Coordinates of C-alpha atoms and ligand atoms in Angstrom, one line a residue:
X18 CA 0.0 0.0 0.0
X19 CA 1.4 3.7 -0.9
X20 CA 0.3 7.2 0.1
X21 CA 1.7 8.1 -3.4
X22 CA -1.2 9.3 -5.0
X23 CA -2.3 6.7 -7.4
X24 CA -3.5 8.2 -10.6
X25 CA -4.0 5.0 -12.4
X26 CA -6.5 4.1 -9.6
X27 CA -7.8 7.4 -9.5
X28 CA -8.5 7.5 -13.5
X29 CA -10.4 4.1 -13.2
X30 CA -12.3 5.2 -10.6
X31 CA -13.1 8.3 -12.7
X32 CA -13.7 6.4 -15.9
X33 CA -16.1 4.1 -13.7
X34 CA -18.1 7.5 -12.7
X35 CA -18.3 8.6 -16.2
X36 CA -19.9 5.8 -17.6
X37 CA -22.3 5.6 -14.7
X38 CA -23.4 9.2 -15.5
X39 CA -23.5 8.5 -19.5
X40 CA -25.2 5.3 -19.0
X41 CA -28.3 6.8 -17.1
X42 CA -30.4 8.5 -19.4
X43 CA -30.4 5.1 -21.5
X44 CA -31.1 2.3 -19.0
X45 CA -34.0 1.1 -17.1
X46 CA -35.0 3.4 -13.9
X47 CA -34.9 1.3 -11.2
X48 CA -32.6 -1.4 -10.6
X49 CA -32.5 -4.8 -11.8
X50 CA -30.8 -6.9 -9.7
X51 CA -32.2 -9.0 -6.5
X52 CA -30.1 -8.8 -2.9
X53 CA -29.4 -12.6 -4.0
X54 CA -27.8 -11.5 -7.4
X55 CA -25.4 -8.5 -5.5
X56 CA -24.7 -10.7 -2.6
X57 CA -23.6 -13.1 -4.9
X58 CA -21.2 -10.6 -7.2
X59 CA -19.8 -9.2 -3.9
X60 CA -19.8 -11.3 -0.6
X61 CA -16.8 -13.1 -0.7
X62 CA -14.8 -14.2 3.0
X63 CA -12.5 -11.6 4.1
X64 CA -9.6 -12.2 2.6
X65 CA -6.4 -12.5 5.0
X66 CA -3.8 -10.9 2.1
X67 CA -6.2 -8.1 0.9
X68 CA -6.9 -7.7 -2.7
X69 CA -5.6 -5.6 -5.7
X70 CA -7.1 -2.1 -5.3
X71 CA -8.2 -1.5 -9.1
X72 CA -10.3 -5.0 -9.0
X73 CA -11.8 -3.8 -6.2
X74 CA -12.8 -0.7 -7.6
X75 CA -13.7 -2.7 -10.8
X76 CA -16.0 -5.1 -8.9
X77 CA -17.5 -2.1 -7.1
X78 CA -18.0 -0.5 -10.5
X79 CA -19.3 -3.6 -12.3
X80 CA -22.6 -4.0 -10.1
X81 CA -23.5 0.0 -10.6
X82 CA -25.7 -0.7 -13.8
X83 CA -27.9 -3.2 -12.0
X84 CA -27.6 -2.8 -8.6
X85 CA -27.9 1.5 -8.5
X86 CA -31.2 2.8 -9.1
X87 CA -31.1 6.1 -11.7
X88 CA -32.2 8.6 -9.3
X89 CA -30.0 11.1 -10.2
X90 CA -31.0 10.7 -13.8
X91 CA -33.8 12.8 -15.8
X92 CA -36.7 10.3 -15.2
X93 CA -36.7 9.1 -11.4
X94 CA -39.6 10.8 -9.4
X95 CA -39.9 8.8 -6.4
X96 CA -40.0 9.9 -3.2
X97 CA -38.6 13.7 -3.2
X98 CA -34.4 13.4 -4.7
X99 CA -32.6 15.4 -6.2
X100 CA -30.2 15.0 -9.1
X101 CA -26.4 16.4 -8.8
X102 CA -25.3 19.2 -10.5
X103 CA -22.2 18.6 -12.2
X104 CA -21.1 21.7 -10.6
X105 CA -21.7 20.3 -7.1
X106 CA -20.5 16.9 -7.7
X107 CA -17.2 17.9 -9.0
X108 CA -16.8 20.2 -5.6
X109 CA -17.7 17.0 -4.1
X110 CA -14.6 15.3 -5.5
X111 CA -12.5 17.8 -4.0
X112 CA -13.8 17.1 -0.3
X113 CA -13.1 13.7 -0.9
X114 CA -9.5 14.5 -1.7
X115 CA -8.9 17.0 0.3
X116 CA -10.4 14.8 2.9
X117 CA -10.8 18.0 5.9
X118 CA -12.2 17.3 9.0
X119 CA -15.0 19.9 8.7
X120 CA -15.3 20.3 12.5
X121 CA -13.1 23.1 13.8
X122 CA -11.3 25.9 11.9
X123 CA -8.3 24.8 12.9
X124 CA -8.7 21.8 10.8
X125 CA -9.8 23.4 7.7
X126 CA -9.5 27.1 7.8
X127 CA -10.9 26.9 3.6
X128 CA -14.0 24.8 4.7
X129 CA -14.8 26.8 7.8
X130 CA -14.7 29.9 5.4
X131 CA -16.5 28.6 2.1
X132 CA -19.6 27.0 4.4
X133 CA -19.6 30.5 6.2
X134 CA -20.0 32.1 3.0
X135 CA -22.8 29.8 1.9
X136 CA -24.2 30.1 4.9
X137 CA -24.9 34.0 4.3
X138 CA -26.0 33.1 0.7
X139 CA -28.3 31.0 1.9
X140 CA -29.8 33.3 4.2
X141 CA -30.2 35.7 1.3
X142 CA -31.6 33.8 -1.1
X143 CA -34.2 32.8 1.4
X144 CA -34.9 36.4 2.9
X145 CA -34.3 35.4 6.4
X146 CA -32.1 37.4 9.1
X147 CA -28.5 37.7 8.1
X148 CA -27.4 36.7 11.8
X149 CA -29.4 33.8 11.8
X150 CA -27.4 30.6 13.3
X151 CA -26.8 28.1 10.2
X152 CA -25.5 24.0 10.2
X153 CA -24.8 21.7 7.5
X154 CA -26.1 18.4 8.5
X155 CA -26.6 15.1 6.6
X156 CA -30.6 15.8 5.6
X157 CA -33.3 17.6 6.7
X158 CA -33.8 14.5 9.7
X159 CA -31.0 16.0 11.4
X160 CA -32.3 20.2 10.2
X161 CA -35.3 19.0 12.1
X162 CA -33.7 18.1 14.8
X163 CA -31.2 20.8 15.6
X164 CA -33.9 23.1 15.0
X165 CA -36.1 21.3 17.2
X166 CA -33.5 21.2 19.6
X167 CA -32.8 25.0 19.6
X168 CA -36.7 25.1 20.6
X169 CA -36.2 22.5 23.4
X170 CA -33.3 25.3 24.7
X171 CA -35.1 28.1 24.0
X172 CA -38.8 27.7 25.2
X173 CA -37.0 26.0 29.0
X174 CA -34.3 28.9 28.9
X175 CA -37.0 31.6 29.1
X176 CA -38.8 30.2 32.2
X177 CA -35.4 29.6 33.6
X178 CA -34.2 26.3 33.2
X179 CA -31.3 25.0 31.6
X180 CA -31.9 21.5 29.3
X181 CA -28.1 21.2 28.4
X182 CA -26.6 21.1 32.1
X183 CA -30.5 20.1 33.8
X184 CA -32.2 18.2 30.9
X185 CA -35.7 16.9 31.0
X186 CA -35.7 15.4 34.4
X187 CA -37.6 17.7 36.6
X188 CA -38.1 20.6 33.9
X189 CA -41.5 22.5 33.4
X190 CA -43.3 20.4 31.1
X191 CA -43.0 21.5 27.2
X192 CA -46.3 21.4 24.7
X193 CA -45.4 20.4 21.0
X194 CA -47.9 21.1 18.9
X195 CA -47.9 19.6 15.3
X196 CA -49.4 19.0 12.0
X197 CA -51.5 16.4 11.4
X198 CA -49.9 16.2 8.3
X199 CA -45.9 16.9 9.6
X200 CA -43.8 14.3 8.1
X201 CA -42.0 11.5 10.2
X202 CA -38.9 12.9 10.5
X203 CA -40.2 15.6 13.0
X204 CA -41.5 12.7 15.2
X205 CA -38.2 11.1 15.1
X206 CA -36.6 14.4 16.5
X207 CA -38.8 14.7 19.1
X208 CA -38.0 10.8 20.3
X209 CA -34.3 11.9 19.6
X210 CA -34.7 14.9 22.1
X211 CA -36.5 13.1 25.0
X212 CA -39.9 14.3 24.1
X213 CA -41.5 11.5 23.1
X214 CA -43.9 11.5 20.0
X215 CA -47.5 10.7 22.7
X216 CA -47.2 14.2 24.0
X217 CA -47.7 15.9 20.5
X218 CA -51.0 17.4 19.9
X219 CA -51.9 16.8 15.9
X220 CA -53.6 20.1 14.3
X221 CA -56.1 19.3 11.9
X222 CA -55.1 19.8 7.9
X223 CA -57.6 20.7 5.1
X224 CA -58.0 19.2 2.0
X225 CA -54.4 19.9 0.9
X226 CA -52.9 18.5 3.5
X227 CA -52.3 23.0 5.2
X228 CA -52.3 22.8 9.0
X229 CA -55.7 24.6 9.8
X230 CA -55.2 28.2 11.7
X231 CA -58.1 28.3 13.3
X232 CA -57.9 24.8 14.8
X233 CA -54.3 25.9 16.0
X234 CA -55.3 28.9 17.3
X235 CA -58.1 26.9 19.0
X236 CA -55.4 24.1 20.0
X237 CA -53.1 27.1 21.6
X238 CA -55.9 28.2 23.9
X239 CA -55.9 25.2 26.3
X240 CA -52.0 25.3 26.8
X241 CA -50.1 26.9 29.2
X242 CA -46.3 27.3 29.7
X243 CA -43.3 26.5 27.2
X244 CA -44.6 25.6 24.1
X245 CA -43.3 24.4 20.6
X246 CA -45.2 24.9 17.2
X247 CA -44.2 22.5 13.8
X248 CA -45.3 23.6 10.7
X249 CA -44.4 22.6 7.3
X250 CA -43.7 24.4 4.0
X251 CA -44.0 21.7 1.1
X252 CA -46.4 18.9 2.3
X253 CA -44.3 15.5 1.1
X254 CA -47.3 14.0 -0.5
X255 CA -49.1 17.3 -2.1
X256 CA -46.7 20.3 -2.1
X257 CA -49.1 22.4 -0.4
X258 CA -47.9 25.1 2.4
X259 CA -49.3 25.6 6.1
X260 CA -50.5 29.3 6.2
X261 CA -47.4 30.8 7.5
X262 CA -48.7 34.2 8.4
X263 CA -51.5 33.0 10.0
X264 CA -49.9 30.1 11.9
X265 CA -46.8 32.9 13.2
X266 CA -49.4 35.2 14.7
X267 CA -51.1 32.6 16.6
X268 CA -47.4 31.4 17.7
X269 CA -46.6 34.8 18.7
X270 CA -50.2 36.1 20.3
X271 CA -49.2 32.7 21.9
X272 CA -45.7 32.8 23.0
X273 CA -44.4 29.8 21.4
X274 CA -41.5 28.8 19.2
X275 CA -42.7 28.1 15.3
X276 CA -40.1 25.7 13.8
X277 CA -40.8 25.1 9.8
X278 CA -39.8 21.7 7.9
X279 CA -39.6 23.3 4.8
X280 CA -37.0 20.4 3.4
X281 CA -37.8 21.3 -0.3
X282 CA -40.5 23.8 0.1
X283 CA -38.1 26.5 1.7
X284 CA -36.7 27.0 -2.3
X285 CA -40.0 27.7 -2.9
X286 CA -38.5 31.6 -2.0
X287 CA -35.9 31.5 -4.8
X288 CA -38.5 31.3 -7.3
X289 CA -38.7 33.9 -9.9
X290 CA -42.5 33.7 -10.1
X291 CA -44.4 35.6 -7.4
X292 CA -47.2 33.2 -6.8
X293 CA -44.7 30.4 -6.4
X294 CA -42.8 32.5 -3.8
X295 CA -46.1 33.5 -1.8
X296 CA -46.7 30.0 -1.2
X297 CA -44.0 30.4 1.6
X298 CA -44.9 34.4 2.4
X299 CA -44.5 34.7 6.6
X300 CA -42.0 32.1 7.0
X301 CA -39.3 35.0 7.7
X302 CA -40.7 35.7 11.2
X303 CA -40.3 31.8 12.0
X304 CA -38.1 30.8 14.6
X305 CA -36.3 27.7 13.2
X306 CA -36.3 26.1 9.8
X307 CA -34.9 22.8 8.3
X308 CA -34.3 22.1 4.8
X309 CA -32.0 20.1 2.4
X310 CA -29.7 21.0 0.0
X311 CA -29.5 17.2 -1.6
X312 CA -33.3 17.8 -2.8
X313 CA -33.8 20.9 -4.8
X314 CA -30.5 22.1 -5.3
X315 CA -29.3 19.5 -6.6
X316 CA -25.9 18.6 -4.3
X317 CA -24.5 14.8 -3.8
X318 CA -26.3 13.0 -0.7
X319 CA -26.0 14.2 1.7
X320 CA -26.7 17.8 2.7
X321 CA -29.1 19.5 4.6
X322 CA -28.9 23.2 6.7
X323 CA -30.7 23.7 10.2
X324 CA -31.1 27.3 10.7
X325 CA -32.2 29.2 13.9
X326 CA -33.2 33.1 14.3
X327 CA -31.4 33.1 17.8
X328 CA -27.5 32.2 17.2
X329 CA -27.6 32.0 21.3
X330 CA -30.0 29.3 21.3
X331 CA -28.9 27.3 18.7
X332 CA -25.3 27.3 19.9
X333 CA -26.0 26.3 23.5
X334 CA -28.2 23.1 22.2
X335 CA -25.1 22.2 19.5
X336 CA -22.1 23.1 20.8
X337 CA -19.2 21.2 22.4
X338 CA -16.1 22.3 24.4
X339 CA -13.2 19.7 25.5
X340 CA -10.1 20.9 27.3
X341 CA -7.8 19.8 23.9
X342 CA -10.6 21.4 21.3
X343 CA -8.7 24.6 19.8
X344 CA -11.7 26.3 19.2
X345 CA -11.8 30.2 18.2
X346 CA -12.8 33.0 20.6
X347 CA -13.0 35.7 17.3
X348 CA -14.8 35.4 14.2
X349 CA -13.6 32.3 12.5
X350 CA -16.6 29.7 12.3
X351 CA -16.2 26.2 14.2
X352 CA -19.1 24.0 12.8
X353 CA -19.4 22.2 15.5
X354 CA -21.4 24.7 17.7
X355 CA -24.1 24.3 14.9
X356 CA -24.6 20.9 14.4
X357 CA -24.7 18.1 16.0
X358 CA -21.8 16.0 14.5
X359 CA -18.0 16.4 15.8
X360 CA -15.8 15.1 13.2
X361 CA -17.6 16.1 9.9
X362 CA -17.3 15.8 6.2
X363 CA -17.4 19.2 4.4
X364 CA -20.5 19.0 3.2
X365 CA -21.2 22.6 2.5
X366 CA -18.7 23.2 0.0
X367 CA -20.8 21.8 -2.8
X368 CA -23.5 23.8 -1.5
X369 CA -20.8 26.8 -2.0
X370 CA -20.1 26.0 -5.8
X371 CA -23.7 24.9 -6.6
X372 CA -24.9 28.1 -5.1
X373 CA -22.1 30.4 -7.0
X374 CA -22.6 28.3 -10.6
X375 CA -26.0 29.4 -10.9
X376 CA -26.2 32.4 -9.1
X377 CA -29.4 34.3 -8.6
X378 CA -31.0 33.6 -12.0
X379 CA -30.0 29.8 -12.3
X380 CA -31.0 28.4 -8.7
X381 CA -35.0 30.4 -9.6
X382 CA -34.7 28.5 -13.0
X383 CA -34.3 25.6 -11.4
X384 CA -36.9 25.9 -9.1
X385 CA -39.4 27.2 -11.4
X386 CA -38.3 24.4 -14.6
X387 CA -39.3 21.7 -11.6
X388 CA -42.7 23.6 -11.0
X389 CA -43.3 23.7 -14.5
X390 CA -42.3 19.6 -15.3
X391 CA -44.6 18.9 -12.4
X392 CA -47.8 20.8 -13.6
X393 CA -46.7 19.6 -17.5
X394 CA -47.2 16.2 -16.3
X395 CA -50.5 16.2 -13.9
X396 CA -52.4 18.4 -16.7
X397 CA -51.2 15.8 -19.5
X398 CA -51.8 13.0 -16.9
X399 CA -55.3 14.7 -16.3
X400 CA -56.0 14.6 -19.9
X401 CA -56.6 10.7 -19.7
X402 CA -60.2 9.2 -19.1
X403 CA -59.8 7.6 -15.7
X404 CA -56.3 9.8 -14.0
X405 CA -57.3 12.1 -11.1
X406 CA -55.2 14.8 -9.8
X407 CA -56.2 14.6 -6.0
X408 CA -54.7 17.3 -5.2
X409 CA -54.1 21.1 -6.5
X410 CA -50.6 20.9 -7.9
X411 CA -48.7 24.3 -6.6
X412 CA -45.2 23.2 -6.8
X413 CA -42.9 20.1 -7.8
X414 CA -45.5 17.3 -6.1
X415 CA -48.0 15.6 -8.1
X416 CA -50.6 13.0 -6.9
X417 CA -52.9 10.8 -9.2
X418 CA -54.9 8.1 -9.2
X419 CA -56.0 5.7 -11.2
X420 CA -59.9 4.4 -11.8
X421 CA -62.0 3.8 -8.5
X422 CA -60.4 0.9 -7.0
X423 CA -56.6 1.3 -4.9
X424 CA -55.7 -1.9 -6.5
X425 CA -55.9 -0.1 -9.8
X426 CA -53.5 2.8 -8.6
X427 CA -51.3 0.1 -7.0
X428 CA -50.8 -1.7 -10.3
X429 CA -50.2 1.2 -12.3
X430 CA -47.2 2.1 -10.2
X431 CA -45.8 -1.3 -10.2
X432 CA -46.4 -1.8 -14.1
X433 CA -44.4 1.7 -14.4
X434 CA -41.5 0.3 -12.2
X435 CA -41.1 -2.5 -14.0
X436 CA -41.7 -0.9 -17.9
X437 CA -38.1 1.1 -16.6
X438 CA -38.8 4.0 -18.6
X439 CA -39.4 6.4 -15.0
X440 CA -39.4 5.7 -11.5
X441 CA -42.3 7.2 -9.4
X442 CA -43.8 5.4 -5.9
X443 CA -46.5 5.4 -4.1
X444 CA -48.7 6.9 -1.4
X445 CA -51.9 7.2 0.6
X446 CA -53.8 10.3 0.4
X447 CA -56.8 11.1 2.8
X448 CA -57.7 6.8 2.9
X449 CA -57.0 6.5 -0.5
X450 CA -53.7 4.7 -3.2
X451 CA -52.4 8.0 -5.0
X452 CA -49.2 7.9 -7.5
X453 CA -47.1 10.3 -6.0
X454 CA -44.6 12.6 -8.3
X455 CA -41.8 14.3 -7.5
X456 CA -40.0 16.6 -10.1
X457 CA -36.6 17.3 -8.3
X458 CA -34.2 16.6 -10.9
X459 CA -32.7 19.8 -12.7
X460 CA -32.2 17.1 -15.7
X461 CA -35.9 16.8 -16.0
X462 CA -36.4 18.6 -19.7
X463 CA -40.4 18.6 -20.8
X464 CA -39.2 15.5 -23.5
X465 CA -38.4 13.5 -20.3
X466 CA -41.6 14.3 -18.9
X467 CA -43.6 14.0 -21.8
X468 CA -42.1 10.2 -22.4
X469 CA -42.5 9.4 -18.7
X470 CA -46.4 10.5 -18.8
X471 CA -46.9 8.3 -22.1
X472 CA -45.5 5.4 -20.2
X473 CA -47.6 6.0 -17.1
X474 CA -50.3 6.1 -19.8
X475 CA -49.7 2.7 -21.4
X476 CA -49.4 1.2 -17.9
X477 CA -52.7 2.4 -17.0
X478 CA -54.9 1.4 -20.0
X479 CA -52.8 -1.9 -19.6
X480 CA -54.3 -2.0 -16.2
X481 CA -58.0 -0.5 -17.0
X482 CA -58.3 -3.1 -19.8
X483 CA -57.2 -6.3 -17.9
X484 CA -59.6 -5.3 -14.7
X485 CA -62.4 -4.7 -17.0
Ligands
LIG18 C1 -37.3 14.6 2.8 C2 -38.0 15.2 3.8 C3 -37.6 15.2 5.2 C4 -36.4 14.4 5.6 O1 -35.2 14.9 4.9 P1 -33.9 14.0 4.8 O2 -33.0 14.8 4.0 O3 -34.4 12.7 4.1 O4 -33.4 13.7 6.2 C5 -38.3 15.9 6.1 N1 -39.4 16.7 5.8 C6 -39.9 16.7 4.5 C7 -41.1 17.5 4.2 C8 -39.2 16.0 3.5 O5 -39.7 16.0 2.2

């Protein structure tokens, strides 16, 4: 083994990358091969000698085409995943070689200084307070629960306990109020934090899945003391956006800390339209928001940014101090006092290029091309005797169904899996099977979307014709 570098290995490995990227406009979608088939290609005893470090790379390489699923190609819409930027996956390379510990400054003065930089840009480009506290964690899970965790600080600090030296034992009891339609990821935060998921009282949604004001308003009446209020901006199955404005004035008449899951839907501000943009109108007098970079903008898994109006809250719920941690008293930015991680990659430096690449006028393109894909497909889709849109489509979500029967919706998705042209999953919406779409890909051009709706199509006739 050297610590020469070792171009030849380093070439292969980029050759290997290239034709990944090449190959996935032309293959199937999804992948192909069973945990039997890659368990066969790969497990192999442990070898006492080691093995030759371009066949492993080869071998690695070889089970891509099957075993990988396209979702950073032009026709994936499951779940909601971005694609990469080649922008932001060539800054990615250069993490990986420059291989910083993204913790401290004094591991990485360059890192500390480019995520500080996208930090403010970010702020910007999302019109919140320029001294907000900012992290870049692994996803929006971990957004969620930094902000969350601010909260936890915040709403005991101001009655006059202290959760980081104290913790729950003992402390005034906190209220967390939520959405019946918040996604999972906030209940896992709260079981992360010691909360527990029984004590959260669910606020009623309306038809598009928008926390209801009034019944939060109604909801805030009965509690008393320390309280913590989750809304959402972009609804994982619809798209749709809890009435921000309304839902911060009942926080504030109320006293409580609003933290927003706006994982994709906090992009919605970049947009260049002004209806897309007042989807998310109010969410600058939140106090916390979560979102991810590895959705809508397009970075390499995995980035998301926690952000927190008050710096001094977030810092006492994140940070860490140990006798042999150099950690700055000035300016200079140690990462970890806003995240939860201690050794980190630096994951905010393809946020950095991805951010600078496109600048003002690409990052609202993209963002508004993904709108525009989505509502290409749901009116074509709508087109067909038999497809319902069930829900309105505002941003990059779409949700259909197919005939009366959720068996029919069921086997439309899994005939569209296996045809290979797209990948899209599925969902239940208010009792009922729903297709759900996700346009996140900046790849996605209007031919991609047109081909993946005619083979959606040719699923479901396939489907309505057999069932008849
Ligand atoms: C994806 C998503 C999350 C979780 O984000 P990860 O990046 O997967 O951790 C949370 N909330 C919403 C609304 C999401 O769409």
């Amino acid at each position: 083994m050297s610590l020469q570098p070792c171009d030849a290995l380093l070439t292969r490995a980029h050759a290997h990358a290239l034709e990944h990227l090449h190959g996935l406009d032309a293959r199937d979608v999804g992948a192909r091969a069973t945990r039997d088939e890659l368990l066969a290609a790969l497990r192999a005893p442990l070898s006492q000698p080691g093995e030759d470090d371009a066949a492993v790379i080869d071998l690695l390489a070889s089970q891509a085409p099957r075993g990988t699923v396209a979702c950073n190609g032009p026709r994936y819409f499951g779940f909601v995943v971005g694609g990469t930027l080649p922008v932001s996956l060539a800054a990615d390379w250069l993490v990986s070689a420059w291989d910083q510990n993204a913790g401290i400054y004094v591991i990485s003065p360059l890192v500390s200084v480019v995520e500080e930089i996208a930090a403010d840009w970010l702020l910007d480009l999302f019109g919140l307070p320029p001294d907000c506290g900012v992290g870049f964690v692994t996803g929006c899970q971990m957004a969620n629960l930094t902000g969350l965790a601010a909260a936890r600080h915040g709403v005991l600090r101001r009655v006059g306990w202290d959760v980081e030296v104290d913790g729950l034992q003992g402390a005034p009891r906190i209220h967390v109020v939520a959405s019946a339609e918040s996604h999972i990821t906030i209940d896992v935060a709260l079981r992360y934090l010691g909360l527990g998921t029984s004590c959260v009282r669910r606020v009623e949604a309306d038809a598009q899945g928008r926390m209801r004001p009034d019944a939060l308003r109604a909801m805030l009446a009965t509690l008393e003391g320390p309280t913590i209020v989750c809304a959402q901006a972009g609804n994982v199955n619809t798209g749709s956006f809890d009435p921000l404005g309304e839902i911060a004035d009942a926080c504030q008449a109320h006293g409580a800390w609003l933290h927003v899951d706006g994982a994709f839907g906090l992009w919605a501000r970049a947009s260049a339209d002004a209806r897309i943009r007042a989807l998310a109108d109010g969410i600058e007098r939140v106090d916390s928001w979560a979102t991810d970079a590895h959705k809508w903008l397009n970075v390499p898994y995995d980035c998301g940014v926690a952000i927190v109006r008050s710096r001094e809250d977030h810092r006492a719920a994140m940070t860490s101090t140990a006798a042999y941690l150099v950690q700055t008293k000035g300016a200079e930015r140690d990462a970890v006092d806003w995240v939860p991680d201690f050794s980190r990659r630096a994951r905010g430096v393809p946020v950095y290029a991805a951010l600078r690449a496109l600048g003002r006028d690409g990052i609202a393109d993209l963002v508004d091309r993904l709108c525009a894909r989505a509502r290409q497909m749901a009116d074509a889709l709508a087109r067909e005797p038999g497809v319902a849109i069930l829900a309105d489509v505002v941003l990059n979500q779409v949700l259909v169904r197919f005939g009366d029967e959720d068996d029919a919706t069921r086997r439309v998705i899994a005939a569209v899996q296996a045809d290979g042209t797209c990948w899209l999953g599925g969902t239940t919406w208010q009792g009922r099977a729903a297709m759900r779409i996700s346009v996140s890909n900046y790849g996605t051009s209007a031919e991609d979307a047109a081909r993946s709706v005619d083979a959606i199509v040719r699923a479901w006739r396939q489907v309505s014709r057999t069932t008849r």
